[in-house]
Tab-separated table of C-alpha atoms in Angstrom:
chain	number	residue	atom	x	y	z
A	1	MET	CA	-7.058	2.675	-7.311
A	2	LYS	CA	-8.582	-0.793	-7.439
A	3	ASN	CA	-7.572	-4.413	-6.679
A	4	LEU	CA	-5.724	-5.274	-3.406
A	5	PHE	CA	-4.223	-8.667	-3.131
A	6	SER	CA	-3.615	-11.445	-0.631
A	7	LYS	CA	-2.540	-10.791	2.916
A	8	SER	CA	0.359	-13.231	3.189
A	9	LEU	CA	3.056	-14.937	1.173
A	10	MET	CA	4.944	-17.961	2.384
A	11	MET	CA	8.362	-18.863	0.940
A	12	ALA	CA	9.944	-22.281	1.247
A	13	ALA	CA	13.384	-23.419	0.089
A	14	ALA	CA	15.021	-26.832	-0.221
A	15	ALA	CA	18.823	-27.035	-0.167
A	16	MET	CA	21.498	-29.572	-1.295
A	17	MET	CA	24.391	-28.828	-3.813
A	18	PHE	CA	25.664	-25.352	-4.764
A	19	VAL	CA	26.892	-23.040	-7.451
A	20	SER	CA	28.234	-19.525	-7.746
A	21	CYS	CA	25.835	-16.671	-7.045
A	22	SER	CA	25.762	-12.974	-7.667
A	23	ASN	CA	28.437	-11.290	-5.470
A	24	GLU	CA	29.895	-14.664	-4.432
A	25	GLU	CA	33.463	-13.403	-4.895
A	26	GLU	CA	32.842	-10.696	-2.295
A	27	VAL	CA	31.560	-13.036	0.432
A	28	VAL	CA	33.885	-13.548	3.390
A	29	VAL	CA	33.120	-16.373	5.820
A	30	ASN	CA	35.089	-18.047	8.603
A	31	ALA	CA	34.899	-21.457	6.934
A	32	PRO	CA	34.905	-22.358	3.225
A	33	ALA	CA	31.492	-21.602	1.743
A	34	THR	CA	29.607	-24.494	0.236
A	35	THR	CA	26.788	-24.312	-2.250
A	36	ASN	CA	23.417	-26.033	-2.217
A	37	GLU	CA	20.860	-26.704	-4.892
A	38	VAL	CA	17.813	-24.962	-3.528
A	39	SER	CA	14.184	-25.466	-4.428
A	40	ILE	CA	12.081	-22.396	-3.562
A	41	ALA	CA	8.293	-22.314	-3.616
A	42	LEU	CA	5.844	-19.524	-2.869
A	43	SER	CA	2.287	-19.966	-1.698
A	44	VAL	CA	-0.495	-17.470	-1.165
A	45	LYS	CA	-3.071	-17.276	1.586
A	46	GLY	CA	-5.321	-14.700	3.159
A	47	THR	CA	-7.575	-12.064	1.612
A	48	ARG	CA	-7.174	-8.985	-0.507
A	49	THR	CA	-8.544	-5.573	0.048
A	50	ALA	CA	-10.142	-2.481	-1.549
A	51	SER	CA	-11.478	-1.239	-4.899
A	52	ALA	CA	-9.870	-2.158	-8.346
A	53	ASP	CA	-6.229	-2.125	-7.235
A	54	MET	CA	-7.375	-2.953	-3.711
A	55	ASN	CA	-9.963	-5.744	-3.956
A	56	PHE	CA	-11.686	-6.582	-0.685
A	57	ASP	CA	-13.086	-9.877	-1.910
A	58	GLY	CA	-10.851	-12.958	-1.945
A	59	ILE	CA	-7.397	-13.975	-3.127
A	60	ALA	CA	-5.903	-12.354	-6.217
A	61	ASP	CA	-2.799	-13.149	-8.212
A	62	ILE	CA	0.419	-11.539	-6.993
A	63	THR	CA	2.824	-10.396	-9.688
A	64	ASN	CA	6.549	-9.687	-9.995
A	65	VAL	CA	7.802	-11.469	-6.887
A	66	ALA	CA	11.501	-11.594	-5.949
A	67	VAL	CA	13.055	-13.578	-3.102
A	68	VAL	CA	16.531	-12.176	-2.400
A	69	PRO	CA	18.924	-14.288	-0.273
A	70	TYR	CA	21.571	-12.406	1.714
A	71	VAL	CA	24.835	-13.311	3.351
A	72	THR	CA	24.640	-10.675	6.073
A	73	THR	CA	24.481	-7.476	3.967
A	74	LEU	CA	25.447	-8.914	0.575
A	75	ALA	CA	22.563	-9.643	-1.805
A	76	GLN	CA	22.771	-12.900	-3.720
A	77	LYS	CA	20.998	-14.022	-6.890
A	78	PRO	CA	17.251	-13.266	-6.680
A	79	VAL	CA	14.700	-15.996	-7.327
A	80	CYS	CA	11.757	-14.554	-9.241
A	81	TRP	CA	8.162	-15.313	-10.192
A	82	GLU	CA	6.210	-13.223	-12.674
A	83	THR	CA	2.927	-14.452	-11.188
A	84	ILE	CA	1.872	-16.312	-8.068
A	85	THR	CA	-1.692	-17.438	-8.725
A	86	LYS	CA	-4.460	-18.063	-6.237
A	87	ASP	CA	-4.229	-21.782	-7.131
A	88	GLN	CA	-0.708	-21.836	-5.689
A	89	ALA	CA	-2.155	-21.189	-2.239
A	90	THR	CA	-2.328	-24.956	-1.811
A	91	LYS	CA	-0.109	-26.170	-4.690
A	92	PRO	CA	3.120	-24.158	-4.680
A	93	GLU	CA	5.287	-24.444	-7.785
A	94	ALA	CA	8.953	-24.801	-6.806
A	95	LYS	CA	11.956	-23.369	-8.639
A	96	LYS	CA	15.471	-24.737	-8.321
A	97	THR	CA	18.386	-22.373	-7.837
A	98	GLN	CA	21.865	-22.318	-6.349
A	99	MET	CA	22.458	-20.766	-2.938
A	100	LEU	CA	25.393	-20.358	-0.565
A	101	SER	CA	25.051	-22.380	2.620
A	102	SER	CA	26.087	-19.208	4.478
A	103	VAL	CA	22.870	-17.418	3.480
A	104	ASN	CA	21.354	-16.103	6.722
A	105	LEU	CA	18.703	-13.597	5.595
A	106	PHE	CA	15.907	-13.449	3.024
A	107	LYS	CA	14.082	-10.400	1.706
A	108	VAL	CA	10.838	-10.992	-0.156
A	109	TYR	CA	9.371	-8.369	-2.504
A	110	GLY	CA	5.937	-8.743	-4.099
A	111	ASN	CA	3.859	-6.773	-6.617
A	112	LEU	CA	6.827	-4.836	-7.929
A	113	THR	CA	6.033	-2.627	-10.899
A	114	PRO	CA	7.324	-3.838	-14.299
A	115	GLU	CA	10.105	-1.233	-14.149
A	116	GLN	CA	11.151	-2.343	-10.659
A	117	TYR	CA	10.922	-6.027	-11.547
A	118	ALA	CA	13.225	-5.523	-14.542
A	119	LYS	CA	15.991	-4.678	-12.054
A	120	VAL	CA	15.858	-8.037	-10.286
A	121	LYS	CA	14.659	-10.644	-12.785
A	122	ASP	CA	17.949	-10.837	-14.725
A	123	GLY	CA	19.610	-12.578	-11.779
A	124	THR	CA	21.222	-9.542	-10.144
A	125	PHE	CA	19.613	-7.405	-7.457
A	126	ASN	CA	19.791	-3.853	-8.826
A	127	LEU	CA	16.742	-2.360	-7.121
A	128	THR	CA	17.405	0.931	-5.285
A	129	ALA	CA	15.423	3.174	-2.978
A	130	ASP	CA	14.967	5.600	-5.888
A	131	ASP	CA	12.948	2.902	-7.659
A	132	LEU	CA	10.458	2.919	-4.751
A	133	ALA	CA	10.247	6.721	-4.583
A	134	LEU	CA	6.942	8.537	-4.998
A	135	LYS	CA	6.589	10.104	-8.450
A	136	ALA	CA	5.381	13.653	-9.169
A	137	ARG	CA	1.893	14.081	-10.691
A	138	GLU	CA	2.775	16.598	-13.361
A	139	GLU	CA	-0.613	16.348	-15.052
A	140	LEU	CA	-2.289	18.315	-12.255
A	141	GLY	CA	-2.672	21.965	-13.111
A	142	TYR	CA	-2.078	23.291	-9.594
A	143	GLY	CA	0.152	22.611	-6.628
A	144	THR	CA	3.107	20.225	-6.454
A	145	TYR	CA	1.672	16.823	-5.675
A	146	TYR	CA	3.030	13.304	-5.900
A	147	ALA	CA	1.176	10.152	-6.905
A	148	CYS	CA	0.323	7.555	-4.290
A	149	HIS	CA	2.225	4.274	-4.375
A	150	PRO	CA	1.613	2.546	-7.731
A	151	ALA	CA	1.322	-1.013	-6.437
A	152	LEU	CA	0.212	-3.036	-3.463
A	153	TYR	CA	3.707	-3.877	-2.299
A	154	TYR	CA	4.494	-6.910	-0.174
A	155	PHE	CA	7.701	-7.089	1.829
A	156	LYS	CA	9.383	-9.201	4.485
A	157	SER	CA	12.946	-9.162	5.773
A	158	ASP	CA	13.474	-12.377	7.710
A	159	ASN	CA	16.454	-13.849	9.544
A	160	GLN	CA	14.170	-16.018	11.670
A	161	PHE	CA	13.098	-18.480	8.990
A	162	LYS	CA	12.387	-22.144	9.706
A	163	VAL	CA	14.445	-25.081	8.415
A	164	ALA	CA	13.910	-28.798	7.815
A	165	THR	CA	16.251	-31.610	6.760
A	166	GLN	CA	13.724	-34.342	5.955
A	167	GLY	CA	11.054	-34.782	3.290
A	168	ASP	CA	10.723	-35.796	-0.354
A	169	ASN	CA	9.261	-32.449	-1.396
A	170	TRP	CA	8.488	-29.053	0.124
A	171	ALA	CA	4.743	-29.643	0.432
A	172	GLY	CA	5.330	-32.837	2.436
A	173	VAL	CA	7.598	-31.326	5.086
A	174	THR	CA	6.094	-31.382	8.575
A	175	ASP	CA	9.121	-31.249	10.885
A	176	TRP	CA	10.135	-27.579	10.907
A	177	ALA	CA	12.674	-26.181	13.395
A	178	THR	CA	13.447	-22.558	14.231
A	179	ASN	CA	16.518	-21.354	12.393
A	180	SER	CA	19.709	-20.737	14.402
A	181	GLY	CA	21.770	-18.914	11.774
A	182	SER	CA	22.531	-19.664	8.139
A	183	ILE	CA	20.676	-22.214	6.010
A	184	GLY	CA	23.666	-24.561	6.278
A	185	ASP	CA	22.769	-28.038	5.029
A	186	ALA	CA	19.048	-27.606	5.542
A	187	LYS	CA	17.003	-29.286	2.844
A	188	TYR	CA	14.091	-26.880	3.145
A	189	VAL	CA	13.703	-23.307	4.397
A	190	LYS	CA	10.381	-21.607	5.097
A	191	ILE	CA	9.566	-17.890	5.445
A	192	GLU	CA	6.089	-16.974	6.637
A	193	GLY	CA	4.082	-13.823	7.175
A	194	VAL	CA	4.971	-11.707	4.162
A	195	ASN	CA	2.344	-8.965	4.366
A	196	TYR	CA	1.428	-5.646	2.807
A	197	ALA	CA	4.174	-3.033	3.107
A	198	VAL	CA	1.719	-0.193	2.460
A	199	ALA	CA	-1.290	1.167	4.282
A	200	SER	CA	-4.674	1.540	2.614
A	201	LEU	CA	-7.264	4.307	2.888
A	202	ALA	CA	-10.973	4.186	2.044
A	203	VAL	CA	-13.008	7.406	2.268
A	204	SER	CA	-16.729	7.916	1.969
A	205	VAL	CA	-17.637	11.571	1.350
A	206	MET	CA	-21.215	12.490	2.260
A	207	ASN	CA	-23.240	15.697	2.246
A	208	GLY	CA	-24.878	16.885	5.445
A	209	ALA	CA	-24.827	20.616	4.727
A	210	GLU	CA	-27.332	23.211	3.680
A	211	ASN	CA	-27.487	23.901	-0.036
A	212	ILE	CA	-25.650	27.164	-0.801
A	213	PHE	CA	-25.140	26.412	-4.491
A	214	LEU	CA	-26.772	28.562	-7.138
A	215	GLU	CA	-27.434	28.076	-10.803
A	216	THR	CA	-25.453	30.512	-12.932
A	217	THR	CA	-28.732	32.380	-13.416
A	218	GLY	CA	-28.767	33.114	-9.683
A	219	GLU	CA	-31.562	30.696	-8.860
A	220	PRO	CA	-30.934	28.145	-6.048
A	221	ALA	CA	-29.569	24.801	-7.237
A	222	GLU	CA	-32.082	21.978	-7.018
A	223	SER	CA	-29.654	19.998	-4.817
A	224	VAL	CA	-26.019	19.824	-3.693
A	225	ASP	CA	-25.632	16.564	-5.612
A	226	ALA	CA	-26.590	18.350	-8.829
A	227	ALA	CA	-24.065	21.140	-8.259
A	228	VAL	CA	-20.845	19.505	-7.052
A	229	LYS	CA	-18.836	16.312	-7.494
A	230	VAL	CA	-16.061	14.588	-5.522
A	231	THR	CA	-12.804	14.634	-7.518
A	232	GLY	CA	-9.934	13.558	-5.265
A	233	ILE	CA	-7.961	13.776	-2.051
A	234	VAL	CA	-4.639	15.251	-0.953
A	235	VAL	CA	-2.819	13.351	1.810
A	236	ARG	CA	-0.068	15.441	3.292
A	237	ASP	CA	3.205	14.506	5.027
A	238	GLN	CA	3.766	11.246	3.171
A	239	LYS	CA	7.310	9.877	2.932
A	240	ASN	CA	9.327	7.663	0.612
A	241	PHE	CA	10.487	4.105	1.346
A	242	ASP	CA	14.005	2.736	1.536
A	243	LEU	CA	14.707	-0.823	0.332
A	244	ASP	CA	13.405	-2.230	3.617
A	245	PHE	CA	10.194	-0.179	3.311
A	246	LYS	CA	11.188	2.081	6.169
A	247	LEU	CA	10.191	5.744	5.911
A	248	THR	CA	12.828	8.114	4.599
A	249	GLY	CA	13.295	11.630	3.260
A	250	ASP	CA	11.208	14.792	3.384
A	251	ALA	CA	7.445	14.967	3.784
A	252	LEU	CA	5.506	15.054	0.495
A	253	ASP	CA	1.887	15.722	-0.430
A	254	VAL	CA	0.251	12.988	-2.508
A	255	TYR	CA	-2.917	13.181	-4.590
A	256	GLU	CA	-5.363	10.429	-5.526
A	257	THR	CA	-8.278	10.774	-7.923
A	258	ALA	CA	-11.719	9.889	-6.607
A	259	GLU	CA	-13.101	6.647	-7.939
A	260	LYS	CA	-16.705	7.851	-7.662
A	261	ALA	CA	-17.774	11.442	-8.256
A	262	ILE	CA	-21.124	11.018	-6.520
A	263	PHE	CA	-21.502	11.132	-2.736
A	264	GLY	CA	-20.975	7.878	-0.877
A	265	THR	CA	-22.711	6.277	2.077
A	266	HIS	CA	-21.451	5.318	5.505
A	267	ILE	CA	-18.710	2.646	5.703
A	268	ASN	CA	-18.080	0.553	8.800
A	269	SER	CA	-15.703	-2.168	7.622
A	270	LYS	CA	-13.573	-3.269	4.692
A	271	ALA	CA	-16.469	-5.486	3.612
A	272	ASP	CA	-18.581	-2.485	2.574
A	273	ALA	CA	-15.845	0.065	1.803
A	274	ALA	CA	-15.632	-0.718	-1.934
A	275	ALA	CA	-19.398	-0.490	-2.384
A	276	ASN	CA	-19.957	2.680	-0.359
A	277	GLY	CA	-16.714	4.694	-0.590
A	278	ASN	CA	-15.561	7.412	-2.998
A	279	ILE	CA	-11.772	7.422	-2.684
A	280	PHE	CA	-9.182	4.638	-2.293
A	281	ALA	CA	-5.429	5.113	-1.863
A	282	LEU	CA	-2.250	3.137	-1.141
A	283	LEU	CA	-0.099	5.091	1.283
A	284	SER	CA	3.059	5.042	3.335
A	285	PRO	CA	2.425	4.340	7.021
A	286	SER	CA	2.352	7.410	9.229
A	287	GLU	CA	4.963	7.882	11.922
A	288	ALA	CA	4.397	7.190	15.599
A	289	GLY	CA	2.114	9.784	17.144
A	290	GLN	CA	1.794	11.705	13.877
A	291	LYS	CA	-1.336	13.700	13.122
A	292	VAL	CA	-2.240	13.398	9.439
A	293	ARG	CA	-3.587	16.282	7.341
A	294	LEU	CA	-5.925	15.533	4.459
A	295	ALA	CA	-7.956	17.660	2.060
A	296	ILE	CA	-10.879	16.371	-0.001
A	297	GLU	CA	-11.153	17.938	-3.429
A	298	PHE	CA	-14.441	18.855	-5.136
A	299	GLU	CA	-15.411	20.446	-8.442
A	300	VAL	CA	-18.318	22.764	-9.201
A	301	LYS	CA	-20.418	21.287	-12.003
A	302	GLU	CA	-21.332	23.075	-15.211
A	303	GLY	CA	-24.124	25.592	-14.697
A	304	TYR	CA	-23.543	26.203	-10.966
A	305	LYS	CA	-21.609	28.443	-8.575
A	306	PHE	CA	-21.314	29.266	-4.858
A	307	THR	CA	-19.652	31.767	-2.536
A	308	ASP	CA	-17.535	30.637	0.437
A	309	LEU	CA	-17.202	32.247	3.878
A	310	ASN	CA	-14.276	34.374	2.662
A	311	ASN	CA	-16.580	35.820	0.017
A	312	SER	CA	-14.702	34.073	-2.790
A	313	GLU	CA	-16.889	32.874	-5.637
A	314	HIS	CA	-16.403	29.394	-7.060
A	315	VAL	CA	-17.847	28.911	-10.537
A	316	ALA	CA	-18.338	25.962	-12.895
A	317	GLY	CA	-15.113	24.004	-13.369
A	318	ASP	CA	-13.456	25.413	-10.235
A	319	ARG	CA	-11.921	22.892	-7.864
A	320	PHE	CA	-11.788	23.522	-4.138
A	321	PHE	CA	-10.862	21.721	-0.909
A	322	LEU	CA	-12.375	20.931	2.468
A	323	ASN	CA	-9.702	20.151	5.047
A	324	MET	CA	-9.365	17.783	7.995
A	325	GLN	CA	-6.775	16.454	10.436
A	326	LEU	CA	-6.760	12.935	11.886
A	327	SER	CA	-5.079	11.965	15.157
A	328	PRO	CA	-3.864	8.464	16.035
A	329	ALA	CA	-6.251	6.287	18.019
A	330	THR	CA	-5.079	2.869	19.243
A	331	TYR	CA	-3.293	2.456	15.905
A	332	GLU	CA	-1.382	5.075	13.945
A	333	VAL	CA	-3.568	6.871	11.398
A	334	PHE	CA	-1.975	4.831	8.572
A	335	GLN	CA	-0.318	1.511	9.332
A	336	ALA	CA	1.154	-1.109	6.981
A	337	ASP	CA	-1.264	-4.002	6.400
A	338	TYR	CA	-4.143	-2.006	7.914
A	339	LEU	CA	-7.118	-0.292	6.298
A	340	THR	CA	-8.032	3.180	7.559
A	341	LYS	CA	-11.675	4.113	6.974
A	342	VAL	CA	-12.913	7.713	6.959
A	343	ASN	CA	-16.546	8.812	6.866
A	344	ALA	CA	-16.329	12.490	5.931
A	345	THR	CA	-19.596	14.413	6.199
A	346	VAL	CA	-19.660	17.959	4.830
A	347	LYS	CA	-21.401	20.285	7.287
A	348	ASN	CA	-20.438	23.644	5.793
A	349	TRP	CA	-19.547	24.223	2.120
A	350	GLY	CA	-18.554	27.758	3.030
A	351	LEU	CA	-15.298	26.438	4.545
A	352	ALA	CA	-13.963	25.770	1.028
A	353	THR	CA	-10.342	26.726	0.306
A	354	GLU	CA	-8.535	27.042	-3.017
A	355	GLU	CA	-5.539	25.024	-1.732
A	356	PRO	CA	-5.179	22.520	1.132
A	357	GLU	CA	-4.882	24.351	4.442
A	358	ASP	CA	-4.142	23.388	8.048
A	359	VAL	CA	-7.016	22.804	10.452
A	360	THR	CA	-7.249	21.619	14.042
A	361	ASP	CA	-8.368	18.120	14.995
A	362	ALA	CA	-11.808	17.332	13.672
A	363	GLU	CA	-12.274	13.651	14.277
A	364	ILE	CA	-13.460	10.960	16.637
A	365	GLY	CA	-11.330	7.830	16.371
A	366	VAL	CA	-12.926	4.428	16.810
A	367	VAL	CA	-10.758	1.333	16.500
A	368	LEU	CA	-12.161	-1.936	15.202
A	369	ASP	CA	-10.735	-5.331	15.956
A	370	VAL	CA	-8.203	-6.503	13.665
A	371	ASP	CA	-6.857	-9.049	7.085
A	372	TRP	CA	-6.140	-5.989	5.625
A	373	GLU	CA	-6.315	-5.720	9.326
A	374	GLU	CA	-9.156	-3.443	10.286
A	375	GLY	CA	-7.578	-0.194	11.390
A	376	ASN	CA	-8.935	3.141	12.503
A	377	LEU	CA	-12.437	4.304	11.651
A	378	TYR	CA	-12.843	8.109	11.613
A	379	GLU	CA	-16.092	10.069	11.649
A	380	VAL	CA	-15.295	13.575	10.412
A	381	GLU	CA	-17.444	16.651	9.926
A	382	LEU	CA	-16.076	19.193	7.437
């Protein structure tokens, strides 16, 4: 995975006239509903994070954005942008739409996949929780694993937006007041703090073990680096999202391919994670107090073999796992809008297993101060 985007979105809306919206016939209010012509603008600020779908270095474009107004639980006509560029951080481009004055909630979705975006951009909100569900990785030749989340989702559900009644344009508004209900006759509405809905993981896999690898001739391998490569990671006990990005359903095991097959070097912060890490993944947050089980996958290179502690031989082309378990520190192991960093040092290749297996805690948690917010840093010996 590579290319993580900006930390925050800000949505602003200007209201005055009104027209029928999706589901308008179903809306029941105590007084006759009026309609306003609404100008909505999105701006981008903050930083992005990780390796090609998770860039750690500056603002990136955000794609497939939908702002969905609600009258209580009834979704109205979405307002959509195919791209919010980094230039719009200071120069938001407004769109005019029609919105019921009884609108009292906004949900903002960002970085939807093309398939998900197709269900909102036609003017009707048809997105379902199934559209956000993790998808099976059928191309793997072993186990039943799911893919990690395909996009760096943004999300915010906000009934505490700000309103303003004065100003010639959205960018010139300075007198914002805290909202007390519906948008009413407000000329402008602002929603702030739309952040990542997913957690991110950066892993650096390093060798600190004795060389037990042999050439197929039986001679010792010249080095561990020559004999084995990092191929991926299994993160266990992941869950799906509902439409509010809350966890739902049964626990699933997800798999992510390693970005770099060679061993990494120590990572301390998001600033050096992309340069020094091996594996990057977008994940669901873990639940409160949950211990998280992971298994790093390796492959024996052509011309080499080794025997594990169970006396099983692993030959060229075989894939195997080294297992770990992480416990929450100050933060949960995975938390939305936070980057979890793991330095995994192999101390014993003989602990290899053919499938992910349970282990006891094998970590020391150190919490850094919090853009991706800096989350937990784990030092793990395998």
